[in-house]
Coordinates of C-alpha atoms in Angstrom, one line a residue:
X1 CA 57.7 -22.1 -21.2
X2 CA 58.4 -21.3 -17.5
X3 CA 55.7 -20.0 -15.1
X4 CA 56.0 -16.3 -14.2
X5 CA 54.5 -14.1 -11.6
X6 CA 52.6 -11.5 -13.4
X7 CA 53.5 -7.7 -12.7
X8 CA 51.0 -6.1 -10.6
X9 CA 50.0 -3.6 -13.2
X10 CA 49.3 -6.3 -15.6
X11 CA 47.4 -8.3 -13.2
X12 CA 45.3 -5.1 -12.2
X13 CA 44.6 -4.7 -16.0
X14 CA 43.4 -8.3 -16.3
X15 CA 41.1 -7.7 -13.4
X16 CA 39.9 -4.4 -14.8
X17 CA 38.5 -6.4 -17.9
X18 CA 35.9 -7.9 -15.4
X19 CA 35.2 -4.9 -13.4
X20 CA 35.6 -1.9 -16.0
X21 CA 33.7 -2.8 -19.1
X22 CA 32.9 0.9 -20.0
X23 CA 32.7 4.3 -18.4
X24 CA 29.4 3.4 -16.8
X25 CA 31.1 0.6 -14.9
X26 CA 33.6 3.0 -13.4
X27 CA 30.7 5.3 -12.4
X28 CA 29.0 2.4 -10.8
X29 CA 32.1 1.3 -8.6
X30 CA 32.7 4.9 -7.5
X31 CA 29.1 5.6 -6.6
X32 CA 28.7 2.4 -4.5
X33 CA 31.9 3.4 -2.7
X34 CA 30.4 6.8 -1.9
X35 CA 27.2 5.2 -0.6
X36 CA 29.2 2.8 1.4
X37 CA 31.0 5.7 2.9
X38 CA 27.8 7.2 4.3
X39 CA 27.4 10.0 1.8
X40 CA 24.1 11.7 1.6
X41 CA 25.2 14.0 -1.4
X42 CA 26.8 12.7 -4.4
X43 CA 27.8 14.5 -7.6
X44 CA 28.8 12.7 -10.7
X45 CA 30.4 14.9 -13.6
X46 CA 31.6 13.3 -16.9
X47 CA 33.0 14.7 -20.0
X48 CA 32.7 13.2 -23.6
X49 CA 30.7 10.2 -22.5
X50 CA 33.1 9.5 -19.5
X51 CA 36.1 8.8 -21.9
X52 CA 37.8 12.0 -21.0
X53 CA 36.8 12.5 -17.5
X54 CA 34.7 11.0 -14.7
X55 CA 34.6 12.8 -11.4
X56 CA 32.6 11.5 -8.5
X57 CA 32.4 13.7 -5.4
X58 CA 30.8 12.8 -2.0
X59 CA 30.5 14.1 1.5
X60 CA 31.1 10.7 3.1
X61 CA 33.3 9.7 6.0
X62 CA 36.5 10.3 3.9
X63 CA 40.0 8.9 4.7
X64 CA 43.1 10.1 6.5
X65 CA 46.6 10.2 5.2
X66 CA 47.3 6.6 6.3
X67 CA 44.2 5.0 4.7
X68 CA 44.0 7.0 1.4
X69 CA 47.0 5.1 -0.3
X70 CA 45.8 1.8 0.8
X71 CA 42.7 2.3 -1.1
X72 CA 44.6 2.0 -4.3
X73 CA 46.2 -1.3 -3.3
X74 CA 44.8 -4.5 -4.7
X75 CA 42.4 -6.4 -2.5
X76 CA 42.3 -3.6 0.2
X77 CA 39.1 -3.0 1.9
X78 CA 37.6 -1.8 5.1
X79 CA 34.4 -3.9 4.5
X80 CA 35.8 -7.5 5.2
X81 CA 38.0 -8.7 8.0
X82 CA 37.7 -12.4 7.8
X83 CA 36.2 -15.2 5.7
X84 CA 32.9 -15.5 7.8
X85 CA 32.1 -11.8 6.7
X86 CA 31.4 -13.1 3.2
X87 CA 28.3 -14.7 4.4
X88 CA 26.8 -11.5 5.8
X89 CA 27.8 -8.8 3.4
X90 CA 25.7 -5.6 4.0
X91 CA 27.7 -3.1 1.9
X92 CA 27.6 -2.6 -1.8
X93 CA 31.3 -3.0 -2.4
X94 CA 33.4 -5.5 -0.6
X95 CA 36.3 -7.0 -2.7
X96 CA 38.7 -4.1 -2.8
X97 CA 39.2 -4.5 -6.5
X98 CA 37.5 -1.5 -8.0
X99 CA 40.0 1.4 -7.4
X100 CA 43.3 -0.5 -8.5
X101 CA 41.6 -1.9 -11.4
X102 CA 40.3 1.6 -12.5
X103 CA 43.7 3.0 -11.7
X104 CA 45.4 0.6 -14.0
X105 CA 43.5 1.6 -17.1
X106 CA 43.3 5.5 -16.5
X107 CA 44.9 8.4 -14.9
X108 CA 43.3 8.4 -11.4
X109 CA 43.4 10.9 -8.7
X110 CA 41.9 10.4 -5.2
X111 CA 41.4 13.5 -2.9
X112 CA 39.9 13.0 0.5
X113 CA 39.5 14.4 4.0
X114 CA 38.0 13.2 7.3
X115 CA 35.8 15.7 9.0
X116 CA 38.1 15.7 12.1
X117 CA 41.1 16.6 10.1
X118 CA 42.0 20.0 9.2
X119 CA 43.7 19.1 5.9
X120 CA 43.0 16.6 3.2
X121 CA 45.3 14.5 1.0
X122 CA 45.6 13.8 -2.7
X123 CA 46.8 10.4 -3.8
X124 CA 47.7 9.2 -7.3
X125 CA 49.3 5.9 -8.5
X126 CA 53.0 6.1 -9.2
X127 CA 55.7 3.8 -10.6
X128 CA 57.2 3.5 -7.0
X129 CA 54.1 3.4 -5.2
X130 CA 51.4 6.0 -4.6
X131 CA 52.2 9.6 -4.7
X132 CA 50.7 11.7 -1.9
X133 CA 50.5 15.4 -1.1
X134 CA 48.3 17.6 1.0
X135 CA 45.4 19.1 -0.4
X136 CA 42.5 21.4 0.5
X137 CA 39.2 19.5 0.3
X138 CA 35.9 19.5 2.1
X139 CA 35.0 16.4 4.3
X140 CA 34.4 13.5 2.0
X141 CA 36.0 12.2 -1.0
X142 CA 36.6 13.0 -4.8
X143 CA 37.8 10.4 -7.4
X144 CA 38.9 11.9 -10.8
X145 CA 39.4 9.3 -13.6
X146 CA 40.7 10.8 -16.8
X147 CA 41.6 9.2 -20.3
X148 CA 39.9 5.9 -19.6
X149 CA 41.6 3.1 -21.4
X150 CA 44.5 5.4 -22.6
X151 CA 47.0 2.4 -22.1
X152 CA 44.7 -0.3 -23.4
X153 CA 43.7 0.8 -27.0
X154 CA 42.0 -2.5 -27.7
X155 CA 39.4 -1.6 -25.1
X156 CA 39.0 2.0 -26.0
X157 CA 38.2 1.2 -29.6
X158 CA 35.1 -0.8 -28.4
X159 CA 33.6 2.2 -26.7
X160 CA 30.4 3.5 -28.5
X161 CA 29.4 7.1 -29.2
X162 CA 29.5 9.8 -26.6
X163 CA 25.7 9.8 -26.5
X164 CA 25.6 6.0 -26.1
X165 CA 28.1 6.0 -23.3
X166 CA 26.6 8.7 -21.4
X167 CA 23.1 6.9 -21.7
X168 CA 24.8 4.0 -19.8
X169 CA 26.1 6.2 -17.2
X170 CA 22.7 7.9 -16.7
X171 CA 21.1 4.5 -16.2
X172 CA 23.6 3.7 -13.6
X173 CA 23.1 6.9 -11.6
X174 CA 19.3 6.3 -12.1
X175 CA 19.5 3.0 -10.4
X176 CA 21.7 4.3 -7.6
X177 CA 19.2 7.1 -7.0
X178 CA 16.3 4.7 -7.0
X179 CA 18.2 2.4 -4.4
X180 CA 19.3 5.2 -2.2
X181 CA 16.4 7.5 -1.9
X182 CA 17.9 9.4 1.2
X183 CA 20.8 10.5 -0.7
X184 CA 20.9 13.6 -3.1
X185 CA 22.2 13.0 -6.6
X186 CA 23.5 15.3 -9.3
X187 CA 24.6 14.2 -12.8
X188 CA 26.4 16.6 -15.1
X189 CA 27.7 15.9 -18.6
X190 CA 30.0 18.4 -20.4
X191 CA 29.3 20.9 -17.7
X192 CA 25.5 20.7 -18.2
X193 CA 23.4 19.3 -15.4
X194 CA 21.4 16.4 -16.5
X195 CA 19.5 15.8 -13.4
X196 CA 19.7 17.0 -9.8
X197 CA 17.7 15.2 -7.2
X198 CA 17.4 16.3 -3.5
X199 CA 17.4 13.7 -0.8
X200 CA 14.1 12.2 0.1
X201 CA 12.6 13.3 3.4
X202 CA 9.0 12.5 3.1
X203 CA 6.6 10.3 1.0
X204 CA 5.7 13.0 -1.4
X205 CA 9.5 13.4 -2.1
X206 CA 9.8 9.7 -3.0
X207 CA 6.9 9.9 -5.4
X208 CA 8.6 12.9 -7.1
X209 CA 11.9 11.0 -7.3
X210 CA 10.3 8.0 -8.9
X211 CA 8.5 10.4 -11.3
X212 CA 11.5 12.3 -12.2
X213 CA 13.6 9.1 -12.7
X214 CA 11.1 6.7 -14.4
X215 CA 8.7 9.5 -15.9
X216 CA 5.3 10.8 -15.0
X217 CA 3.7 8.0 -17.2
X218 CA 5.2 5.5 -14.8
X219 CA 4.2 7.4 -11.7
X220 CA 0.6 8.0 -12.8
X221 CA -0.1 4.3 -13.4
X222 CA 2.0 2.8 -10.5
X223 CA 0.7 0.9 -7.5
X224 CA 2.5 1.4 -4.3
X225 CA 3.3 -1.8 -2.4
X226 CA 4.5 -2.6 1.1
X227 CA 4.4 -6.1 2.5
X228 CA 6.0 -7.8 5.4
X229 CA 6.3 -11.7 5.6
X230 CA 6.4 -11.8 9.3
X231 CA 9.7 -13.9 9.2
X232 CA 12.2 -11.4 8.1
X233 CA 11.4 -10.5 4.6
X234 CA 10.0 -7.1 3.5
X235 CA 8.9 -5.9 0.0
X236 CA 8.3 -2.3 -0.9
X237 CA 8.1 0.0 -4.0
X238 CA 6.0 0.4 -7.1
X239 CA 4.6 -1.8 -9.7
X240 CA 2.8 -0.6 -12.8
X241 CA -0.9 -1.3 -13.5
X242 CA -1.3 -4.0 -16.3
X243 CA -3.1 -1.6 -18.5
X244 CA 0.2 0.6 -18.6
X245 CA 2.6 -2.2 -19.1
X246 CA 5.3 -1.6 -21.7
X247 CA 6.4 -3.0 -25.0
X248 CA 10.0 -3.6 -23.6
X249 CA 11.7 -4.6 -20.5
X250 CA 13.4 -1.1 -19.9
X251 CA 11.9 -0.1 -16.6
X252 CA 12.4 -3.1 -14.3
X253 CA 14.4 -2.3 -11.3
X254 CA 15.0 -4.7 -8.3
X255 CA 17.0 -4.0 -5.2
X256 CA 18.0 -6.5 -2.5
X257 CA 19.2 -4.8 0.6
X258 CA 19.7 -1.5 -1.6
X259 CA 21.8 -3.4 -4.1
X260 CA 20.6 -3.4 -7.7
X261 CA 20.3 -6.9 -9.2
X262 CA 19.2 -8.8 -12.2
X263 CA 18.1 -12.1 -10.9
X264 CA 16.0 -14.7 -12.9
X265 CA 14.1 -15.9 -9.7
X266 CA 13.1 -12.5 -8.8
X267 CA 12.2 -11.5 -12.3
X268 CA 10.2 -14.8 -12.7
X269 CA 8.3 -14.1 -9.4
X270 CA 7.2 -10.8 -10.8
X271 CA 6.2 -12.2 -14.2
X272 CA 4.0 -14.9 -12.5
X273 CA 2.1 -12.2 -10.7
X274 CA 1.3 -10.4 -13.9
X275 CA 0.6 -13.8 -15.7
X276 CA -2.9 -13.5 -16.5
X277 CA -3.2 -9.8 -16.7
X278 CA -0.9 -8.7 -19.4
X279 CA -1.5 -8.4 -23.0
X280 CA 0.8 -10.4 -25.3
X281 CA 4.4 -9.1 -25.8
X282 CA 3.8 -6.6 -23.0
X283 CA 6.2 -6.4 -20.0
X284 CA 5.6 -5.0 -16.4
X285 CA 7.5 -1.9 -15.1
X286 CA 8.5 -1.9 -11.6
X287 CA 10.9 -0.5 -8.9
X288 CA 11.1 -3.0 -6.0
X289 CA 13.1 -3.3 -2.9
X290 CA 13.6 -6.5 -0.9
X291 CA 14.9 -6.4 2.5
X292 CA 16.3 -9.7 3.8
X293 CA 18.9 -10.8 6.5
X294 CA 22.3 -10.5 4.6
X295 CA 23.1 -14.0 5.9
X296 CA 20.2 -15.5 3.7
X297 CA 21.6 -14.0 0.3
X298 CA 25.0 -14.5 -1.3
X299 CA 26.2 -11.5 -3.3
X300 CA 29.6 -12.9 -4.1
X301 CA 28.6 -14.9 -7.3
X302 CA 29.6 -12.4 -10.1
X303 CA 32.4 -9.9 -10.6
X304 CA 29.8 -7.1 -11.4
X305 CA 27.8 -8.2 -8.2
X306 CA 24.6 -7.9 -10.3
X307 CA 23.6 -11.5 -9.4
X308 CA 22.7 -12.9 -6.1
X309 CA 21.9 -16.3 -4.8
X310 CA 19.2 -17.0 -2.0
X311 CA 19.6 -19.7 0.6
X312 CA 15.9 -20.3 0.3
X313 CA 14.8 -19.3 -3.2
X314 CA 11.4 -21.0 -3.1
X315 CA 10.5 -19.0 0.0
X316 CA 11.6 -15.7 -1.5
X317 CA 9.8 -16.5 -4.8
X318 CA 6.5 -17.4 -3.0
X319 CA 6.7 -14.3 -0.9
X320 CA 7.2 -11.9 -3.9
X321 CA 4.5 -13.6 -6.0
X322 CA 2.0 -13.4 -3.2
X323 CA 2.8 -9.9 -2.4
X324 CA 2.4 -8.7 -5.9
X325 CA -0.8 -10.9 -6.4
X326 CA -2.4 -9.1 -3.4
X327 CA -1.3 -5.6 -4.6
X328 CA -2.6 -6.2 -8.1
X329 CA -5.7 -7.9 -6.9
X330 CA -6.5 -5.0 -4.6
X331 CA -6.8 -2.6 -7.4
X332 CA -10.4 -1.7 -7.8
X333 CA -12.0 0.9 -10.1
X334 CA -12.1 3.4 -7.4
X335 CA -8.4 3.3 -7.1
X336 CA -7.4 2.8 -10.6
X337 CA -10.1 4.8 -12.5
X338 CA -8.3 8.2 -12.1
X339 CA -5.2 6.7 -13.7
X340 CA -5.3 7.4 -17.4
X341 CA -4.6 4.7 -19.8
X342 CA -0.9 4.4 -20.9
X343 CA 0.3 6.4 -24.0
X344 CA 2.8 3.6 -24.6
X345 CA 2.3 2.1 -28.2
X346 CA -0.7 -0.2 -28.6
X347 CA -2.5 -2.4 -27.8
X348 CA -4.0 0.8 -26.4
X349 CA -6.1 1.1 -29.5
X350 CA -7.7 -2.3 -28.8
X351 CA -9.2 -1.7 -25.5
X352 CA -12.0 -4.3 -26.0
X353 CA -12.5 -7.7 -27.6
X354 CA -10.4 -8.3 -30.7
X355 CA -12.3 -7.1 -33.8
X356 CA -14.0 -9.8 -35.6
X357 CA -16.2 -10.4 -38.7
X358 CA -20.0 -10.3 -38.6
X359 CA -20.2 -14.1 -39.3
X360 CA -18.0 -14.9 -36.3
X361 CA -20.0 -12.7 -34.1
X362 CA -23.0 -14.5 -35.3
X363 CA -21.4 -17.8 -34.4
X364 CA -20.7 -16.5 -30.9
X365 CA -24.4 -15.4 -30.4
X366 CA -25.6 -19.0 -31.4
X367 CA -23.4 -20.8 -28.9
X368 CA -23.5 -18.2 -25.9
X369 CA -25.3 -19.2 -22.7
X370 CA -27.1 -17.2 -20.1
X371 CA -25.1 -14.3 -18.6
X372 CA -25.4 -15.6 -15.1
X373 CA -25.8 -12.2 -13.5
X374 CA -29.5 -11.8 -14.0
X375 CA -31.4 -11.0 -10.7
X376 CA -34.9 -10.5 -9.5
X377 CA -35.6 -6.7 -9.1
X378 CA -36.1 -7.0 -5.5
X379 CA -32.9 -9.0 -5.0
X380 CA -31.0 -6.4 -7.0
X381 CA -32.6 -3.3 -5.1
X382 CA -31.4 -5.0 -1.8
X383 CA -28.0 -5.5 -2.8
X384 CA -27.2 -2.4 -5.0
X385 CA -30.0 0.1 -4.5
X386 CA -33.0 1.0 -6.4
X387 CA -32.4 0.2 -10.2
X388 CA -32.3 3.3 -12.4
X389 CA -35.5 2.4 -14.2
X390 CA -37.6 1.7 -11.2
X391 CA -39.9 4.4 -10.3
X392 CA -39.6 6.2 -13.6
X393 CA -42.2 4.1 -15.5
X394 CA -39.5 2.7 -17.7
X395 CA -39.2 -0.8 -19.0
X396 CA -36.0 -2.6 -18.3
X397 CA -35.6 -3.5 -22.0
X398 CA -32.2 -3.4 -23.7
X399 CA -31.3 0.0 -24.9
X400 CA -29.2 1.3 -27.7
X401 CA -26.9 4.4 -27.8
X402 CA -29.4 6.2 -29.8
X403 CA -32.3 5.7 -27.3
X404 CA -30.6 5.5 -23.8
X405 CA -33.5 6.5 -21.8
X406 CA -33.4 8.7 -18.7
X407 CA -30.1 9.1 -16.9
X408 CA -29.6 7.0 -13.7
X409 CA -29.1 10.1 -11.7
X410 CA -29.4 13.9 -12.4
X411 CA -26.7 16.5 -11.7
X412 CA -26.4 16.9 -8.0
X413 CA -27.6 13.4 -7.1
X414 CA -24.1 11.7 -7.4
X415 CA -23.8 11.0 -3.7
X416 CA -23.2 7.3 -3.1
X417 CA -22.5 6.6 -6.8
X418 CA -20.6 3.4 -7.4
X419 CA -17.1 3.8 -8.9
X420 CA -18.1 2.5 -12.3
X421 CA -21.4 4.5 -12.1
X422 CA -24.8 3.3 -13.5
X423 CA -25.4 1.9 -17.0
X424 CA -27.0 4.1 -19.7
X425 CA -27.0 1.9 -22.6
X426 CA -25.4 -1.1 -24.4
X427 CA -23.6 -0.1 -27.6
X428 CA -23.3 -2.4 -30.6
X429 CA -24.1 -5.2 -28.4
X430 CA -20.5 -5.2 -27.1
X431 CA -19.9 -2.3 -24.8
X432 CA -21.7 -0.8 -21.7
X433 CA -21.7 2.9 -21.4
X434 CA -21.9 4.3 -18.0
X435 CA -22.0 7.7 -16.3
X436 CA -20.0 8.6 -13.2
X437 CA -20.0 11.9 -11.4
X438 CA -16.8 13.1 -13.0
X439 CA -17.2 11.6 -16.5
X440 CA -18.2 8.3 -18.4
X441 CA -17.0 4.8 -18.4
X442 CA -17.0 2.3 -21.3
X443 CA -16.9 -1.3 -20.4
X444 CA -16.2 -4.3 -22.6
X445 CA -19.0 -6.7 -21.5
X446 CA -17.2 -9.8 -22.6
X447 CA -13.8 -8.8 -21.1
X448 CA -15.4 -7.8 -17.8
X449 CA -17.5 -10.9 -17.4
X450 CA -14.6 -13.1 -18.5
X451 CA -12.5 -11.8 -15.6
X452 CA -15.4 -12.2 -13.2
X453 CA -16.0 -15.7 -14.3
X454 CA -12.3 -16.6 -14.1
X455 CA -11.9 -15.3 -10.6
X456 CA -14.9 -17.1 -9.5
X457 CA -13.7 -20.3 -11.0
X458 CA -10.3 -19.8 -9.4
X459 CA -11.8 -19.4 -5.8
X460 CA -14.0 -22.4 -6.3
X461 CA -11.2 -24.6 -7.5
X462 CA -8.7 -23.7 -4.8
X463 CA -11.5 -23.7 -2.1
X464 CA -13.5 -26.8 -2.7
X465 CA -13.4 -27.7 -6.4
X466 CA -15.7 -26.5 -9.1
X467 CA -19.3 -27.4 -8.8
X468 CA -20.4 -30.0 -11.3
X469 CA -23.8 -30.6 -12.9
X470 CA -24.7 -33.9 -14.5
X471 CA -25.6 -33.6 -18.2
X472 CA -29.0 -35.0 -19.3
X473 CA -27.3 -36.2 -22.4
X474 CA -23.5 -37.0 -22.3
X475 CA -21.4 -35.1 -24.9
X476 CA -19.2 -37.4 -27.1
X477 CA -15.8 -35.9 -27.9
X478 CA -13.2 -37.6 -30.3
X479 CA -9.7 -37.4 -28.8
X480 CA -6.1 -38.3 -29.7
X481 CA -4.3 -41.2 -28.2
X482 CA -2.2 -38.8 -26.1
X483 CA -5.4 -37.0 -24.9
X484 CA -6.8 -40.3 -23.8
X485 CA -3.8 -41.1 -21.7
X486 CA -4.1 -37.7 -20.0
X487 CA -7.8 -38.3 -19.4
X488 CA -6.9 -41.4 -17.5
X489 CA -4.0 -40.0 -15.6
X490 CA -5.6 -36.8 -14.7
X491 CA -9.0 -37.8 -13.8
X492 CA -8.8 -36.4 -10.2
X493 CA -7.7 -33.0 -11.6
X494 CA -10.3 -32.9 -14.2
X495 CA -13.0 -33.6 -11.5
X496 CA -11.7 -30.7 -9.3
X497 CA -12.0 -28.6 -12.6
X498 CA -15.6 -29.5 -12.8
X499 CA -15.4 -32.2 -15.6
X500 CA -16.2 -35.8 -15.3
X501 CA -15.4 -37.8 -18.5
X502 CA -15.0 -41.5 -19.2
X503 CA -13.5 -43.3 -22.1
X504 CA -16.0 -44.6 -24.5
X505 CA -13.6 -46.3 -27.0
X506 CA -9.9 -46.2 -28.2
X507 CA -10.2 -42.5 -29.3
X508 CA -13.5 -41.3 -27.7
X509 CA -14.8 -39.8 -24.4
X510 CA -18.1 -39.0 -22.9
X511 CA -18.5 -35.9 -20.8
X512 CA -21.0 -36.9 -18.2
X513 CA -20.7 -33.9 -15.8
X514 CA -19.5 -30.2 -16.6
X515 CA -19.0 -27.1 -14.6
X516 CA -22.2 -25.7 -13.4
X517 CA -21.3 -22.1 -14.8
X518 CA -20.5 -23.5 -18.3
X519 CA -23.2 -25.7 -19.4
X520 CA -23.9 -23.7 -22.5
X521 CA -20.3 -23.6 -23.6
X522 CA -18.7 -25.8 -26.2
X523 CA -17.7 -28.6 -23.8
X524 CA -15.9 -30.8 -26.4
X525 CA -13.6 -28.0 -27.3
X526 CA -13.2 -27.2 -23.6
X527 CA -12.3 -30.7 -22.7
X528 CA -9.6 -31.0 -25.6
X529 CA -7.9 -27.7 -24.6
X530 CA -8.0 -28.8 -20.9
X531 CA -6.1 -32.2 -21.6
X532 CA -3.6 -30.4 -23.9
X533 CA -2.8 -28.0 -21.2
X534 CA -2.4 -30.7 -18.7
X535 CA -0.2 -32.7 -21.2
X536 CA 1.9 -29.6 -21.7
X537 CA 2.6 -28.9 -18.1
X538 CA 3.2 -32.5 -17.2
X539 CA 2.3 -34.4 -14.0
X540 CA 5.6 -33.2 -12.4
X541 CA 4.6 -29.5 -12.6
X542 CA 2.5 -27.8 -9.9
X543 CA -1.1 -28.4 -10.8
X544 CA -2.1 -24.8 -10.0
X545 CA -0.2 -23.3 -13.0
X546 CA -2.0 -25.7 -15.4
X547 CA -5.4 -25.3 -13.6
X548 CA -5.2 -21.4 -13.7
X549 CA -4.6 -21.5 -17.5
X550 CA -7.5 -24.0 -17.9
X551 CA -9.7 -21.8 -15.7
X552 CA -8.8 -18.7 -17.9
X553 CA -10.1 -20.7 -20.9
X554 CA -13.1 -21.6 -19.0
X555 CA -13.8 -18.0 -18.1
X556 CA -13.7 -17.1 -21.7
X557 CA -15.9 -19.8 -22.7
X558 CA -18.5 -19.0 -20.1
X559 CA -18.7 -15.2 -20.6
X560 CA -21.4 -13.1 -22.3
X561 CA -20.5 -12.9 -25.9
X562 CA -20.8 -9.9 -28.4
X563 CA -24.3 -9.0 -29.5
X564 CA -25.9 -10.6 -26.2
X565 CA -28.6 -8.0 -25.3
X566 CA -28.5 -7.1 -21.7
X567 CA -31.1 -5.4 -19.5
X568 CA -30.4 -2.3 -17.6
X569 CA -30.4 -4.5 -14.3
X570 CA -28.1 -7.0 -16.1
X571 CA -25.6 -4.3 -17.1
X572 CA -25.6 -2.7 -13.6
X573 CA -25.1 -5.9 -12.0
X574 CA -22.2 -6.6 -14.2
X575 CA -20.7 -3.3 -13.2
X576 CA -21.2 -4.0 -9.4
X577 CA -19.5 -7.4 -9.8
X578 CA -16.6 -6.0 -11.7
X579 CA -16.0 -3.5 -8.9
X580 CA -15.6 -6.2 -6.3
X581 CA -13.5 -8.6 -8.7
X582 CA -9.7 -8.9 -8.3
X583 CA -7.7 -7.6 -11.2
X584 CA -11.0 -6.3 -12.6
X585 CA -9.2 -3.9 -14.7
X586 CA -8.1 -6.6 -17.4
X587 CA -9.5 -9.6 -18.9
X588 CA -7.8 -13.0 -18.8
X589 CA -5.8 -12.1 -21.8
X590 CA -4.6 -8.7 -20.5
X591 CA -7.0 -6.5 -22.3
X592 CA -8.6 -3.6 -20.5
X593 CA -12.0 -4.3 -19.3
X594 CA -13.2 -0.5 -19.0
X595 CA -12.0 2.8 -19.9
X596 CA -12.7 6.0 -18.0
X597 CA -12.9 9.5 -19.6
X598 CA -13.0 12.4 -17.2
X599 CA -15.0 15.5 -17.9
X600 CA -11.8 17.3 -18.3
X601 CA -10.7 14.8 -20.9
X602 CA -14.0 15.3 -22.8
X603 CA -13.7 19.0 -22.6
X604 CA -10.3 19.0 -24.0
X605 CA -11.5 16.6 -26.8
X606 CA -14.4 18.9 -27.9
X607 CA -12.0 21.9 -27.3
X608 CA -14.5 23.4 -24.7
X609 CA -13.0 26.3 -22.7
X610 CA -10.3 27.1 -25.4

């Protein structure tokens, strides 16, 4: 069979198969052209989910009568001049494929006018070339796309329902509106306005836009971030508090130089920052903007331009993870307390330790060690102020919810009250009830102490290694052959983790030194889990990842258990430490460490003022 040159129309239809997947793809390409044209007002109108009509109007630079017909020619663009320009692309579009591809599978009309011109021009594809005629039009460009896929019925039959297709269009415009805050957007469907967003001029405007596009729930639970690397990288945007994480990955937006992207490296960096603060099967939500020298990022790696490639991916990954680590670590009760818990489906109902049987709780009590937060009254007073019971003739004995004793402060004495308030009582041996000036706080004592211990172990490990203490009687631990191999290979890492153990037989080890904070923990089980974790990561993996997982397990083993009775001073000291602990809002497994209920919430609960 002889080789033939494909007709231009057929070649464009083949190209459209990559560029124009559905109506939302058309909207994406046209909106990106409008943004590249400098528009600060863009209106998108669609009918019947975009299959009947897509109209995108902007107030950008527009085109004159000479450039307008060229815009419909294949590979015609004003954004590239030579091959070297591909290495420093700063625009959203650049290939010159979108308009001819769209025109090949629809009835397209382009009307445009430059501000310096008195008359616009209307252009439409024709059999002998573009048809042109004068047209009245304000400065800017309007592109109308009617009867999408009318000449490619195989593609048209794969379109979904009108509602589904419009949902994809709304998502495209939502992304564009997040990435171009300084541009006003209007989206209308079947002559009804879906949303209308003014251009952002001040910080409050950007907050309102984020709330409008991602929901009030996101806005109330988002942490704002701005971080400069000092060497050309800048990250800004919003990330969700771990307690408000979602059950699906539907609110994850990342922009590189205003371009919306889906990139594994960027997603992994975000996931790593949330690694030990998310509950199982929960996902972070975010809208993040990375600014980088265009020469350090290649955007010409996929037809849809959703993927990018960085010249130094490790540097980008490390910067993003570090920036988010700092942002999440800086959240303290005083900044997060007023953000209500997410209403997204559970695990909101499980805000403390996982419910267990009475027998398992008794087992915990039998193996727990000291809390590690008990302080002499004088030292406590010097650090945190006078204890609540001091000067009132009260004992510092553990209290129950039924006999809480006097309040730590009376109404009108709230000045200088710490963010988590002062402890009133211990409830069911598991929770600490605290009063704040504007409500109450309930703290899961095990989850809170788990995070405190974990963060302390992490600091020690990365600074100098965890302090070890010799055991009076070494602990004998039976191990598998694989565990024995890891014990021999990773001895140095184990010592930095606070464990010194020697082989005492073919399948047996002796623990001679253990972390000073964990002497009362089940050291045999801890050693086995540590060796299994090191084996899973392998010697080639960064030791920090394995160490953090091990330290999280150590934090759990060394934390105060359910039914551990605490004095008032111990409870208050735990609250003060939690206030100063990074990521103090969640335990190592992602569960909340405390819940705050304001007086307004309590009033609504009891129908006061109704």
